[in-house]
């Protein structure tokens, strides 16, 4: 999604803005721009494509000034083009925006009737034009921005910069997050703390409906009702060094390979001897139902957790995709625990689903990676996954860390509901503690997976099959492959093959079968035979016993170490991630910022 930065500084601001935008690149974008005020004069530069294009432009057409705003755009209204890139400027006003102005058509009509001319196809331009109009009517800058904000519907984070004012930024948050950074005689604003990390670690998060009037010497925050709001400044722990590739070619590679360490740290945070260290009062004994809601990869984590909660804790679980859940008005019986999973904690649909449950569910839990996020703050209890900053757009370590927390919750529920003895819990936790070691062993299979991936990269369509706990993972494997390699991939429950998808099988369609040698293995082998009988090329991901039982007709086999059955979704996620990664590298796609995708989806 779009990234926003703003700086009222004491040095030339253009390079600082570009560097801050670089730190927001992980969100996904298609064009970028900055605006500065120099000796009272507002000017801007914008370029389509990667930030390097903007940097090149700034070499030939530099922008001076110590105050400015910057933006990386992920197109919603209007194609990626220089003219549609932010900052948008109208007379003395420049704005950068993340989100969608839902009533922009009505505002455009109104502005057109007043004689305004439009240069862009964006919703954001209406914000600049409206502010310009109110200034022309005689309002001062702050009043004009305020009046404009009161006219906007939808979700947005906005920052305004004005001609003639090199010590003023106005920031507003409704729906999309915004952080204010405090420096030494400087003040910053950014979509998140990562953007501001080299500048400051002192951050104030704006709340829903807040506006901030910023100068170098003052931060004046007002709430939605216009009352002065006292929002605390926190010291956040995102240090600059953690947001680098540490020698890997891509962030995604780094994030895949650091999973043994990351999982070990996450386990340390939650395990205390034979106990799961979860907040007092979190008890599932009386829960009658669990509703799990999320989007994308986080949703597949929920789908996996359904198997755990139902089999281990006997707790009925409903799972849904947030964008569907929020609009189908599902009844939420009392004694329902609603649980939302989100890496960013800012996904618009997941947040809306949470708000839908606010007054209906017994309690609202969330599993998040960003502790200060909106979803975390609006939950009764937010459980961090401790994955560390995830930069690659394709979620990898966040997925395994989400699974880890969900598994711990399922174990806790099993104990609370009298379905698991202390000894059985101790045994399950011992298995979990062994998982980082198994992760290392799985990563050792990288050469075999890379070889298979190079062949997969030559194909157009790939099928993923799995049963039981491997079924959600088949979906995750297919999602990973399609999002970064652009190869069409579909996932099916192995048992569904005969009900339609088998028609797709021929020798040009690799079929990835994820099947540890568990109670369902023989059934999956039968499905595999059906694929191979039709010329299908099977890539089998299994353990040593599975490889032996499957026989020699499979195209390629990746042999993983044996793991406790409940832990296989975490372990088998790694080869699925590596397969997608190597296929994308072989195809030469943009692994960390795949086309059209954004890291934090703050619009519907
Ligand atoms: C895929 C991926 C997305 C996200 C989804 C939800 O690799 O990362 O599918 O899982 O957009 O995002 P969060 O978890 O931030 O709510």
Coordinates of C-alpha atoms and ligand atoms in Angstrom, one line a residue:
X1 CA 0.0 0.0 0.0
X2 CA 1.0 3.6 -0.3
X3 CA 3.8 4.8 1.9
X4 CA 3.9 8.3 3.5
X5 CA 6.7 10.4 5.0
X6 CA 7.0 14.0 6.0
X7 CA 9.9 15.9 7.6
X8 CA 10.3 19.3 9.1
X9 CA 14.1 19.1 9.4
X10 CA 17.2 21.1 9.9
X11 CA 19.1 19.7 6.9
X12 CA 18.3 19.3 3.2
X13 CA 15.3 17.1 3.2
X14 CA 15.1 15.5 -0.3
X15 CA 17.7 12.7 0.4
X16 CA 16.1 12.1 3.8
X17 CA 12.6 11.7 2.2
X18 CA 14.0 9.3 -0.4
X19 CA 15.7 7.2 2.2
X20 CA 12.6 7.0 4.3
X21 CA 10.6 6.0 1.2
X22 CA 13.2 3.3 0.5
X23 CA 12.3 1.9 3.9
X24 CA 8.7 1.8 2.9
X25 CA 9.4 0.0 -0.4
X26 CA 8.4 -3.3 1.3
X27 CA 4.8 -2.2 1.2
X28 CA 4.7 -2.4 -2.6
X29 CA 4.4 0.6 -4.9
X30 CA 4.4 1.6 -8.6
X31 CA 5.5 5.3 -8.5
X32 CA 7.0 7.7 -6.1
X33 CA 7.4 11.4 -5.4
X34 CA 8.4 14.2 -3.0
X35 CA 7.6 17.8 -2.5
X36 CA 9.6 20.4 -0.5
X37 CA 9.2 24.0 0.5
X38 CA 12.4 26.0 -0.2
X39 CA 12.5 29.7 0.6
X40 CA 8.7 29.6 0.9
X41 CA 8.3 28.0 -2.6
X42 CA 6.5 24.6 -2.9
X43 CA 7.8 22.3 -5.6
X44 CA 7.7 18.6 -6.4
X45 CA 9.3 15.7 -8.4
X46 CA 7.6 12.5 -9.3
X47 CA 8.6 9.4 -11.2
X48 CA 7.0 6.1 -12.3
X49 CA 8.5 2.8 -11.2
X50 CA 11.2 2.2 -8.7
X51 CA 12.6 4.8 -6.3
X52 CA 15.8 4.8 -8.3
X53 CA 13.9 6.6 -11.0
X54 CA 13.0 9.3 -8.6
X55 CA 16.6 9.5 -7.3
X56 CA 17.9 9.8 -10.9
X57 CA 15.4 12.6 -11.6
X58 CA 16.5 14.4 -8.4
X59 CA 20.1 14.3 -9.6
X60 CA 19.1 16.2 -12.8
X61 CA 16.4 18.3 -11.2
X62 CA 17.3 18.7 -7.5
X63 CA 14.8 19.9 -4.9
X64 CA 16.2 22.1 -2.1
X65 CA 14.4 22.8 1.2
X66 CA 14.4 21.6 4.8
X67 CA 10.7 20.6 4.9
X68 CA 8.9 18.2 2.7
X69 CA 6.7 15.2 2.2
X70 CA 7.1 12.0 0.2
X71 CA 5.0 9.1 -1.1
X72 CA 5.2 5.7 -2.7
X73 CA 2.0 5.0 -4.6
X74 CA 0.2 1.7 -5.0
X75 CA -2.4 2.6 -7.6
X76 CA -6.1 2.4 -6.7
X77 CA -7.7 5.2 -8.8
X78 CA -5.9 5.7 -12.1
X79 CA -3.0 3.9 -13.7
X80 CA 0.6 4.2 -12.4
X81 CA 1.8 7.3 -14.2
X82 CA 3.8 10.4 -13.3
X83 CA 0.7 12.5 -13.4
X84 CA -1.2 10.2 -11.0
X85 CA 1.8 10.0 -8.6
X86 CA 1.8 11.9 -5.3
X87 CA 2.3 14.5 -4.0
X88 CA -0.8 16.0 -5.6
X89 CA -0.6 19.8 -5.8
X90 CA -3.3 22.4 -6.2
X91 CA -2.2 26.0 -5.9
X92 CA -0.5 26.4 -2.5
X93 CA -1.2 22.9 -1.2
X94 CA 0.5 19.6 -1.7
X95 CA -0.9 16.3 -0.2
X96 CA 0.2 12.7 0.1
X97 CA -2.4 10.1 0.8
X98 CA -2.8 6.4 1.7
X99 CA -6.3 5.0 1.5
X100 CA -9.4 5.7 -0.5
X101 CA -11.6 8.8 -0.5
X102 CA -14.9 7.1 -1.0
X103 CA -16.9 10.2 -1.8
X104 CA -14.4 11.5 -4.3
X105 CA -16.8 11.4 -7.2
X106 CA -19.3 13.7 -5.4
X107 CA -16.5 16.0 -4.4
X108 CA -15.2 16.1 -8.0
X109 CA -18.6 17.0 -9.3
X110 CA -18.8 19.8 -6.7
X111 CA -15.4 21.1 -7.5
X112 CA -16.0 20.9 -11.3
X113 CA -19.2 23.0 -10.7
X114 CA -16.9 25.6 -9.0
X115 CA -14.7 25.6 -12.1
X116 CA -11.8 23.4 -10.9
X117 CA -9.7 21.6 -13.5
X118 CA -8.5 18.1 -12.9
X119 CA -5.1 16.9 -14.0
X120 CA -5.3 13.3 -12.6
X121 CA -7.6 10.3 -12.3
X122 CA -7.0 10.0 -8.6
X123 CA -9.3 10.4 -5.6
X124 CA -6.5 12.3 -3.8
X125 CA -6.5 15.2 -6.1
X126 CA -9.9 16.3 -4.8
X127 CA -8.3 16.7 -1.4
X128 CA -5.7 19.2 -2.7
X129 CA -8.3 21.0 -4.8
X130 CA -10.8 21.3 -1.9
X131 CA -8.1 22.7 0.4
X132 CA -7.0 25.2 -2.3
X133 CA -10.6 26.3 -2.6
X134 CA -11.0 26.8 1.1
X135 CA -7.8 28.8 1.2
X136 CA -9.0 31.0 -1.7
X137 CA -12.2 31.5 0.3
X138 CA -10.1 33.1 3.1
X139 CA -9.5 30.3 5.5
X140 CA -6.0 29.9 6.9
X141 CA -4.0 26.8 6.1
X142 CA -5.0 24.9 9.2
X143 CA -8.7 25.8 8.9
X144 CA -8.7 24.9 5.2
X145 CA -7.2 21.5 5.9
X146 CA -9.6 20.9 8.8
X147 CA -12.6 21.8 6.7
X148 CA -11.4 19.6 3.9
X149 CA -10.9 16.7 6.3
X150 CA -14.5 17.1 7.6
X151 CA -15.7 16.6 4.0
X152 CA -13.9 13.3 3.4
X153 CA -15.4 9.8 3.6
X154 CA -13.5 6.6 3.5
X155 CA -10.2 5.5 5.0
X156 CA -7.1 7.7 4.8
X157 CA -3.9 8.9 6.1
X158 CA -3.0 12.3 4.8
X159 CA -0.2 14.8 5.1
X160 CA -0.5 18.4 3.9
X161 CA 2.4 20.7 3.0
X162 CA 1.9 24.4 2.1
X163 CA 3.5 27.0 -0.1
X164 CA 4.9 29.8 2.0
X165 CA 5.0 27.6 5.1
X166 CA 8.3 25.8 5.7
X167 CA 7.4 25.1 9.3
X168 CA 4.1 23.4 9.0
X169 CA 2.8 19.9 8.3
X170 CA -0.8 18.7 8.9
X171 CA -1.3 15.0 9.3
X172 CA -4.6 13.2 9.6
X173 CA -5.5 9.6 10.3
X174 CA -8.8 7.9 9.6
X175 CA -8.5 4.2 9.0
X176 CA -4.9 4.1 7.7
X177 CA -2.1 4.3 10.3
X178 CA 0.2 7.2 10.8
X179 CA 3.1 7.7 13.2
X180 CA 4.6 11.0 14.4
X181 CA 8.4 10.9 15.1
X182 CA 10.1 13.3 17.5
X183 CA 13.6 14.4 16.8
X184 CA 16.0 17.1 18.1
X185 CA 14.5 20.3 16.7
X186 CA 12.9 18.2 14.0
X187 CA 9.6 16.4 13.6
X188 CA 8.6 13.6 11.3
X189 CA 5.6 11.7 10.1
X190 CA 5.5 8.3 8.5
X191 CA 3.2 5.4 7.6
X192 CA 5.0 3.4 10.2
X193 CA 8.0 3.5 12.6
X194 CA 10.2 1.6 10.1
X195 CA 10.2 4.6 7.7
X196 CA 11.4 6.8 10.5
X197 CA 13.8 4.3 12.2
X198 CA 17.1 6.1 11.2
X199 CA 15.7 9.4 12.2
X200 CA 14.2 8.7 15.6
X201 CA 12.8 5.9 17.8
X202 CA 10.5 8.2 19.7
X203 CA 7.1 7.7 18.1
X204 CA 3.5 8.8 18.8
X205 CA 0.9 6.8 17.0
X206 CA -2.1 8.8 15.9
X207 CA -5.5 7.3 16.9
X208 CA -8.6 6.9 14.7
X209 CA -9.9 10.4 13.7
X210 CA -6.8 12.3 15.0
X211 CA -5.3 15.3 13.3
X212 CA -1.8 16.6 14.1
X213 CA -0.6 20.2 13.4
X214 CA 3.2 19.9 13.3
X215 CA 5.9 22.5 13.5
X216 CA 9.6 22.0 14.5
X217 CA 8.7 23.1 18.0
X218 CA 5.3 21.7 18.6
X219 CA 3.1 18.7 18.0
X220 CA -0.6 19.6 18.5
X221 CA -2.8 16.5 18.2
X222 CA -6.6 16.8 18.1
X223 CA -9.1 14.0 18.3
X224 CA -12.1 13.4 16.0
X225 CA -14.2 15.9 18.0
X226 CA -11.5 18.6 17.8
X227 CA -10.4 18.3 21.4
X228 CA -6.7 18.4 22.3
X229 CA -5.5 14.8 22.7
X230 CA -2.7 13.7 24.8
X231 CA -1.1 10.8 22.9
X232 CA 2.0 9.3 24.5
X233 CA 5.4 9.1 22.8
X234 CA 6.9 5.6 23.0
X235 CA 10.3 4.4 22.3
X236 CA 10.0 1.7 19.6
X237 CA 12.6 -0.9 19.1
X238 CA 12.9 -1.1 15.3
X239 CA 16.6 -0.3 14.8
X240 CA 18.0 0.5 11.5
X241 CA 20.2 -2.5 11.3
X242 CA 17.4 -5.1 11.4
X243 CA 15.9 -3.8 8.2
X244 CA 18.7 -5.0 5.9
X245 CA 19.3 -8.1 3.9
X246 CA 22.2 -9.3 6.0
X247 CA 24.0 -10.5 2.9
X248 CA 21.1 -12.3 1.3
X249 CA 20.1 -11.4 -2.2
X250 CA 16.5 -10.8 -1.2
X251 CA 14.6 -10.0 2.1
X252 CA 12.5 -13.0 1.4
X253 CA 15.5 -15.3 1.4
X254 CA 16.8 -13.8 4.6
X255 CA 13.3 -14.2 6.2
X256 CA 13.0 -17.8 5.1
X257 CA 16.5 -18.7 6.3
X258 CA 16.2 -16.9 9.7
X259 CA 13.2 -19.0 10.7
X260 CA 15.0 -21.5 12.9
X261 CA 16.3 -18.5 15.0
X262 CA 13.1 -16.6 14.9
X263 CA 11.0 -19.6 15.9
X264 CA 13.4 -20.3 18.8
X265 CA 13.1 -16.7 20.0
X266 CA 9.3 -16.8 19.7
X267 CA 9.2 -20.1 21.7
X268 CA 11.4 -18.5 24.4
X269 CA 8.9 -15.7 24.6
X270 CA 6.0 -18.1 25.3
X271 CA 7.4 -21.1 27.1
X272 CA 8.3 -21.3 30.7
X273 CA 9.5 -24.8 31.5
X274 CA 6.5 -27.1 31.0
X275 CA 4.1 -24.1 31.0
X276 CA 2.8 -22.0 28.2
X277 CA 3.3 -18.4 29.4
X278 CA 0.1 -16.7 28.4
X279 CA -1.6 -13.8 30.1
X280 CA -3.6 -14.5 33.3
X281 CA -7.3 -14.8 32.6
X282 CA -7.0 -16.3 29.1
X283 CA -9.0 -19.4 29.6
X284 CA -10.9 -21.5 27.1
X285 CA -12.8 -23.7 29.6
X286 CA -16.1 -22.0 29.0
X287 CA -15.7 -21.1 25.4
X288 CA -18.3 -22.6 23.2
X289 CA -17.0 -21.5 19.9
X290 CA -14.1 -19.8 18.2
X291 CA -14.3 -17.6 15.2
X292 CA -11.0 -17.1 13.3
X293 CA -10.8 -14.4 10.7
X294 CA -7.9 -13.1 8.6
X295 CA -6.8 -12.5 4.9
X296 CA -4.4 -14.3 2.6
X297 CA -1.6 -16.2 4.3
X298 CA -2.9 -15.3 7.7
X299 CA -6.2 -16.9 6.8
X300 CA -4.4 -20.1 5.9
X301 CA -2.8 -20.0 9.3
X302 CA -6.4 -19.8 10.7
X303 CA -7.5 -22.7 8.6
X304 CA -4.6 -24.8 10.0
X305 CA -5.5 -23.7 13.5
X306 CA -9.1 -25.0 13.0
X307 CA -7.7 -28.5 12.8
X308 CA -5.7 -28.0 16.0
X309 CA -8.5 -26.4 18.1
X310 CA -11.0 -29.0 17.0
X311 CA -8.9 -32.1 17.3
X312 CA -6.9 -31.2 20.4
X313 CA -9.4 -29.0 22.3
X314 CA -12.7 -30.2 21.0
X315 CA -13.6 -26.5 20.4
X316 CA -15.8 -25.8 17.4
X317 CA -14.2 -23.4 15.1
X318 CA -15.5 -21.2 12.3
X319 CA -13.0 -19.7 9.9
X320 CA -13.6 -17.0 7.4
X321 CA -11.9 -14.6 5.1
X322 CA -12.2 -11.1 6.6
X323 CA -13.6 -9.5 3.4
X324 CA -16.5 -12.0 3.3
X325 CA -17.0 -12.2 7.1
X326 CA -17.5 -8.4 7.5
X327 CA -20.3 -8.1 5.0
X328 CA -22.3 -11.3 5.6
X329 CA -23.5 -10.3 9.0
X330 CA -22.8 -13.6 10.6
X331 CA -24.6 -14.3 13.9
X332 CA -22.1 -14.4 16.8
X333 CA -23.4 -16.5 19.6
X334 CA -22.5 -15.4 23.2
X335 CA -19.5 -17.4 24.5
X336 CA -17.7 -16.9 21.2
X337 CA -14.1 -16.0 21.3
X338 CA -13.2 -14.0 18.1
X339 CA -9.6 -14.2 17.0
X340 CA -8.0 -12.1 14.3
X341 CA -4.7 -12.9 12.7
X342 CA -2.7 -10.3 10.9
X343 CA 1.0 -9.8 10.4
X344 CA 0.7 -6.0 9.8
X345 CA -2.2 -5.5 12.2
X346 CA -3.5 -2.9 9.7
X347 CA -5.3 -5.0 7.1
X348 CA -8.5 -3.0 6.5
X349 CA -10.9 -6.0 6.1
X350 CA -9.5 -7.8 9.2
X351 CA -9.9 -4.6 11.2
X352 CA -13.4 -4.1 10.0
X353 CA -14.3 -7.7 10.9
X354 CA -12.8 -7.1 14.4
X355 CA -15.0 -4.0 14.8
X356 CA -18.0 -6.0 13.7
X357 CA -17.4 -8.5 16.5
X358 CA -16.6 -5.8 19.1
X359 CA -20.0 -5.8 20.9
X360 CA -21.0 -9.3 20.0
X361 CA -18.2 -11.7 20.9
X362 CA -17.3 -12.6 24.4
X363 CA -13.8 -11.4 23.9
X364 CA -11.5 -10.3 21.0
X365 CA -8.1 -11.8 20.7
X366 CA -5.5 -11.0 18.0
X367 CA -2.3 -12.6 16.8
X368 CA -0.1 -9.9 15.3
X369 CA 3.4 -9.1 14.4
X370 CA 3.2 -5.3 15.0
X371 CA 2.4 -4.7 18.6
X372 CA 1.4 -1.1 18.1
X373 CA -0.9 -1.8 15.2
X374 CA -4.6 -0.9 15.1
X375 CA -5.7 -4.5 15.3
X376 CA -3.6 -5.1 18.4
X377 CA -4.8 -1.9 20.0
X378 CA -8.5 -2.7 19.4
X379 CA -8.3 -6.2 20.8
X380 CA -9.0 -7.3 24.4
X381 CA -5.7 -9.2 24.2
X382 CA -3.1 -9.1 21.5
X383 CA -0.6 -11.9 21.3
X384 CA 2.6 -11.0 19.4
X385 CA 4.1 -13.6 17.1
X386 CA 7.7 -12.2 17.7
X387 CA 8.7 -12.7 14.0
X388 CA 10.6 -9.4 13.8
X389 CA 10.1 -7.0 11.0
X390 CA 9.0 -8.8 7.8
X391 CA 10.0 -6.8 4.7
X392 CA 9.4 -9.3 1.8
X393 CA 5.9 -8.8 0.6
X394 CA 5.4 -12.6 0.6
X395 CA 4.9 -13.6 4.1
X396 CA 7.2 -16.4 5.3
X397 CA 8.5 -16.2 8.9
X398 CA 5.3 -14.4 9.9
X399 CA 3.3 -17.4 8.7
X400 CA 5.3 -19.9 10.8
X401 CA 5.3 -17.6 13.8
X402 CA 1.5 -17.2 13.4
X403 CA 1.1 -21.0 13.4
X404 CA 3.3 -21.2 16.4
X405 CA 1.1 -18.9 18.5
X406 CA -2.1 -20.5 17.2
X407 CA -0.7 -24.0 18.1
X408 CA 0.2 -22.8 21.6
X409 CA -3.3 -21.4 22.0
X410 CA -4.8 -24.7 20.9
X411 CA -2.7 -26.6 23.4
X412 CA -3.8 -24.1 26.1
X413 CA -7.4 -24.6 25.1
X414 CA -6.9 -28.4 25.2
X415 CA -5.5 -28.1 28.8
X416 CA -8.2 -25.7 29.9
X417 CA -10.9 -28.0 28.6
X418 CA -9.5 -31.0 30.3
X419 CA -8.5 -32.8 27.1
X420 CA -4.8 -32.7 27.7
X421 CA -2.9 -33.9 30.7
X422 CA 0.1 -32.0 32.1
X423 CA 2.3 -34.9 30.9
X424 CA 0.9 -34.7 27.4
X425 CA 1.4 -30.9 27.3
X426 CA 5.0 -31.3 28.5
X427 CA 5.6 -33.8 25.7
X428 CA 4.0 -31.5 23.1
X429 CA 6.1 -28.6 24.2
X430 CA 9.3 -30.7 24.1
X431 CA 8.4 -31.5 20.4
X432 CA 7.9 -27.9 19.7
X433 CA 11.3 -27.0 21.2
X434 CA 12.8 -29.4 18.8
X435 CA 11.2 -27.7 15.8
X436 CA 13.9 -25.0 15.1
X437 CA 16.4 -27.9 14.7
X438 CA 14.1 -29.6 12.2
X439 CA 13.7 -26.2 10.4
X440 CA 17.5 -26.2 9.9
X441 CA 17.3 -29.8 8.5
X442 CA 14.5 -28.8 6.2
X443 CA 16.5 -25.8 4.9
X444 CA 19.4 -28.2 4.2
X445 CA 17.1 -29.7 1.5
X446 CA 17.4 -26.4 -0.4
X447 CA 19.5 -27.7 -3.4
X448 CA 16.8 -30.4 -4.2
X449 CA 14.0 -27.9 -3.9
X450 CA 15.9 -25.3 -6.0
X451 CA 16.4 -27.9 -8.7
X452 CA 12.7 -28.8 -8.7
X453 CA 11.8 -25.0 -8.7
X454 CA 13.9 -24.4 -11.8
X455 CA 11.7 -27.0 -13.7
X456 CA 8.5 -25.6 -12.1
X457 CA 9.6 -22.1 -13.4
X458 CA 9.2 -23.4 -17.0
X459 CA 5.5 -24.3 -16.5
X460 CA 2.3 -22.3 -16.6
X461 CA 0.2 -24.1 -14.1
X462 CA 0.9 -25.9 -10.9
X463 CA -1.4 -27.9 -8.6
X464 CA -0.9 -28.3 -4.9
X465 CA -2.5 -31.2 -3.0
X466 CA -2.8 -32.0 0.7
X467 CA -5.0 -33.7 3.2
X468 CA -5.8 -32.8 6.8
X469 CA -3.2 -30.3 8.1
X470 CA -1.5 -30.3 4.7
X471 CA -4.7 -29.0 3.0
X472 CA -4.4 -25.4 4.3
X473 CA -0.7 -25.6 3.6
X474 CA -1.3 -26.6 0.0
X475 CA -3.2 -23.3 -0.3
X476 CA -0.4 -21.4 1.3
X477 CA 2.1 -23.1 -1.1
X478 CA 0.0 -22.2 -4.1
X479 CA -0.4 -18.6 -2.9
X480 CA 3.3 -18.2 -2.4
X481 CA 4.1 -19.5 -5.8
X482 CA 1.6 -17.4 -7.7
X483 CA 2.3 -14.1 -5.9
X484 CA 6.1 -14.0 -6.5
X485 CA 6.6 -16.2 -9.6
X486 CA 3.3 -15.3 -11.4
X487 CA 2.8 -18.9 -12.2
X488 CA -0.8 -19.9 -11.9
X489 CA -1.2 -22.3 -9.0
X490 CA -4.2 -23.9 -7.4
X491 CA -4.6 -25.9 -4.3
X492 CA -7.1 -28.7 -3.6
X493 CA -7.8 -31.1 -0.8
X494 CA -6.4 -34.4 -2.2
X495 CA -9.8 -36.0 -1.8
X496 CA -11.4 -33.3 -4.1
X497 CA -9.2 -34.3 -7.0
X498 CA -11.7 -36.6 -8.6
X499 CA -14.5 -34.1 -8.2
X500 CA -13.2 -31.9 -11.0
X501 CA -9.6 -30.8 -10.9
X502 CA -8.3 -34.1 -12.2
X503 CA -9.4 -32.8 -15.6
X504 CA -6.4 -30.4 -15.5
X505 CA -3.8 -33.1 -15.1
X506 CA -1.4 -33.7 -18.0
X507 CA 2.4 -33.8 -18.3
X508 CA 2.8 -30.1 -18.4
X509 CA 1.2 -29.5 -15.0
X510 CA 3.5 -30.3 -12.0
X511 CA 1.5 -31.5 -9.0
X512 CA 3.1 -30.7 -5.6
X513 CA 1.9 -33.2 -3.0
X514 CA 2.6 -32.5 0.6
X515 CA 2.2 -35.6 2.6
X516 CA 4.1 -36.7 5.7
X517 CA 3.8 -40.4 6.5
X518 CA 0.8 -40.0 8.8
X519 CA -2.6 -41.6 9.2
X520 CA -3.9 -40.1 5.9
X521 CA -0.7 -40.9 3.8
X522 CA -2.1 -44.0 2.1
X523 CA -5.1 -42.1 0.9
X524 CA -2.9 -39.4 -0.5
X525 CA -0.7 -42.0 -2.3
X526 CA -3.9 -43.3 -4.0
X527 CA -4.6 -39.7 -5.3
X528 CA -1.0 -39.4 -6.4
X529 CA -1.3 -42.6 -8.4
X530 CA -4.3 -41.2 -10.1
X531 CA -2.3 -38.1 -11.1
X532 CA 0.7 -40.2 -12.3
X533 CA -1.6 -42.5 -14.3
X534 CA -2.6 -39.4 -16.3
X535 CA 0.9 -38.3 -17.0
X536 CA 1.1 -35.8 -14.1
X537 CA 4.5 -35.0 -12.7
X538 CA 4.4 -35.4 -8.9
X539 CA 6.8 -33.4 -6.7
X540 CA 6.3 -35.2 -3.4
X541 CA 7.3 -33.5 -0.2
X542 CA 7.4 -36.1 2.5
X543 CA 9.6 -37.8 5.1
X544 CA 11.8 -40.8 4.7
X545 CA 9.1 -43.3 5.5
X546 CA 6.8 -41.5 3.1
X547 CA 9.4 -41.6 0.3
X548 CA 9.9 -45.3 0.7
X549 CA 6.1 -46.1 0.8
X550 CA 5.4 -43.9 -2.2
X551 CA 7.6 -45.9 -4.6
X552 CA 9.8 -44.8 -7.4
X553 CA 7.4 -43.3 -9.9
X554 CA 7.3 -39.8 -8.6
X555 CA 9.0 -37.0 -10.6
X556 CA 11.0 -35.6 -7.6
X557 CA 10.9 -36.2 -3.9
X558 CA 12.0 -33.8 -1.2
X559 CA 12.6 -35.7 2.0
X560 CA 12.1 -33.7 5.2
X561 CA 12.9 -34.9 8.7
X562 CA 10.2 -36.7 10.6
X563 CA 8.1 -34.4 12.8
X564 CA 5.2 -34.8 15.3
X565 CA 2.1 -34.9 13.2
X566 CA 0.6 -31.7 14.7
X567 CA 3.8 -29.8 13.8
X568 CA 4.0 -30.7 10.1
X569 CA 2.3 -27.5 8.9
X570 CA 5.2 -25.4 10.3
X571 CA 7.9 -27.7 9.0
X572 CA 6.4 -28.2 5.5
X573 CA 5.9 -24.5 5.1
X574 CA 9.6 -24.1 4.5
X575 CA 9.9 -26.2 1.3
X576 CA 6.8 -24.5 0.0
X577 CA 8.4 -21.1 0.6
X578 CA 11.7 -22.2 -1.0
X579 CA 10.0 -23.7 -4.0
X580 CA 8.2 -20.3 -4.7
X581 CA 11.4 -18.4 -4.0
X582 CA 13.6 -20.3 -6.3
X583 CA 10.9 -20.4 -9.1
X584 CA 10.7 -16.6 -8.8
X585 CA 14.5 -16.2 -8.9
X586 CA 14.6 -18.5 -12.0
X587 CA 12.0 -16.4 -13.7
X588 CA 13.7 -13.2 -12.7
X589 CA 10.7 -11.6 -11.1
X590 CA 10.8 -8.9 -8.4
X591 CA 10.9 -11.3 -5.4
X592 CA 10.5 -8.8 -2.6
X593 CA 8.1 -6.5 -4.3
X594 CA 6.0 -8.6 -6.7
X595 CA 3.9 -6.7 -9.2
X596 CA 0.6 -5.3 -8.0
X597 CA 1.1 -6.5 -4.4
X598 CA 1.4 -4.5 -1.2
X599 CA 2.7 -5.6 2.2
X600 CA 0.1 -3.8 4.3
X601 CA -3.4 -3.8 2.7
X602 CA -5.0 -0.8 4.2
X603 CA -7.8 -0.5 1.6
X604 CA -10.7 -2.8 0.9
Ligands
LIG1 C1 0.9 -13.4 1.2 C2 0.6 -12.3 2.1 C3 -0.8 -11.8 2.2 C4 -1.1 -11.4 3.7 C5 -2.5 -10.7 3.7 C6 -2.9 -10.4 5.1 O1 2.2 -13.8 1.2 O2 1.5 -11.8 2.8 O3 -1.7 -12.7 1.8 O4 -1.1 -12.5 4.5 O5 -2.5 -9.6 2.9 O6 -2.0 -9.4 5.7 P1 -1.8 -9.3 7.2 O7 -1.3 -10.5 7.8 O8 -0.9 -8.1 7.4 O9 -3.2 -9.0 7.7

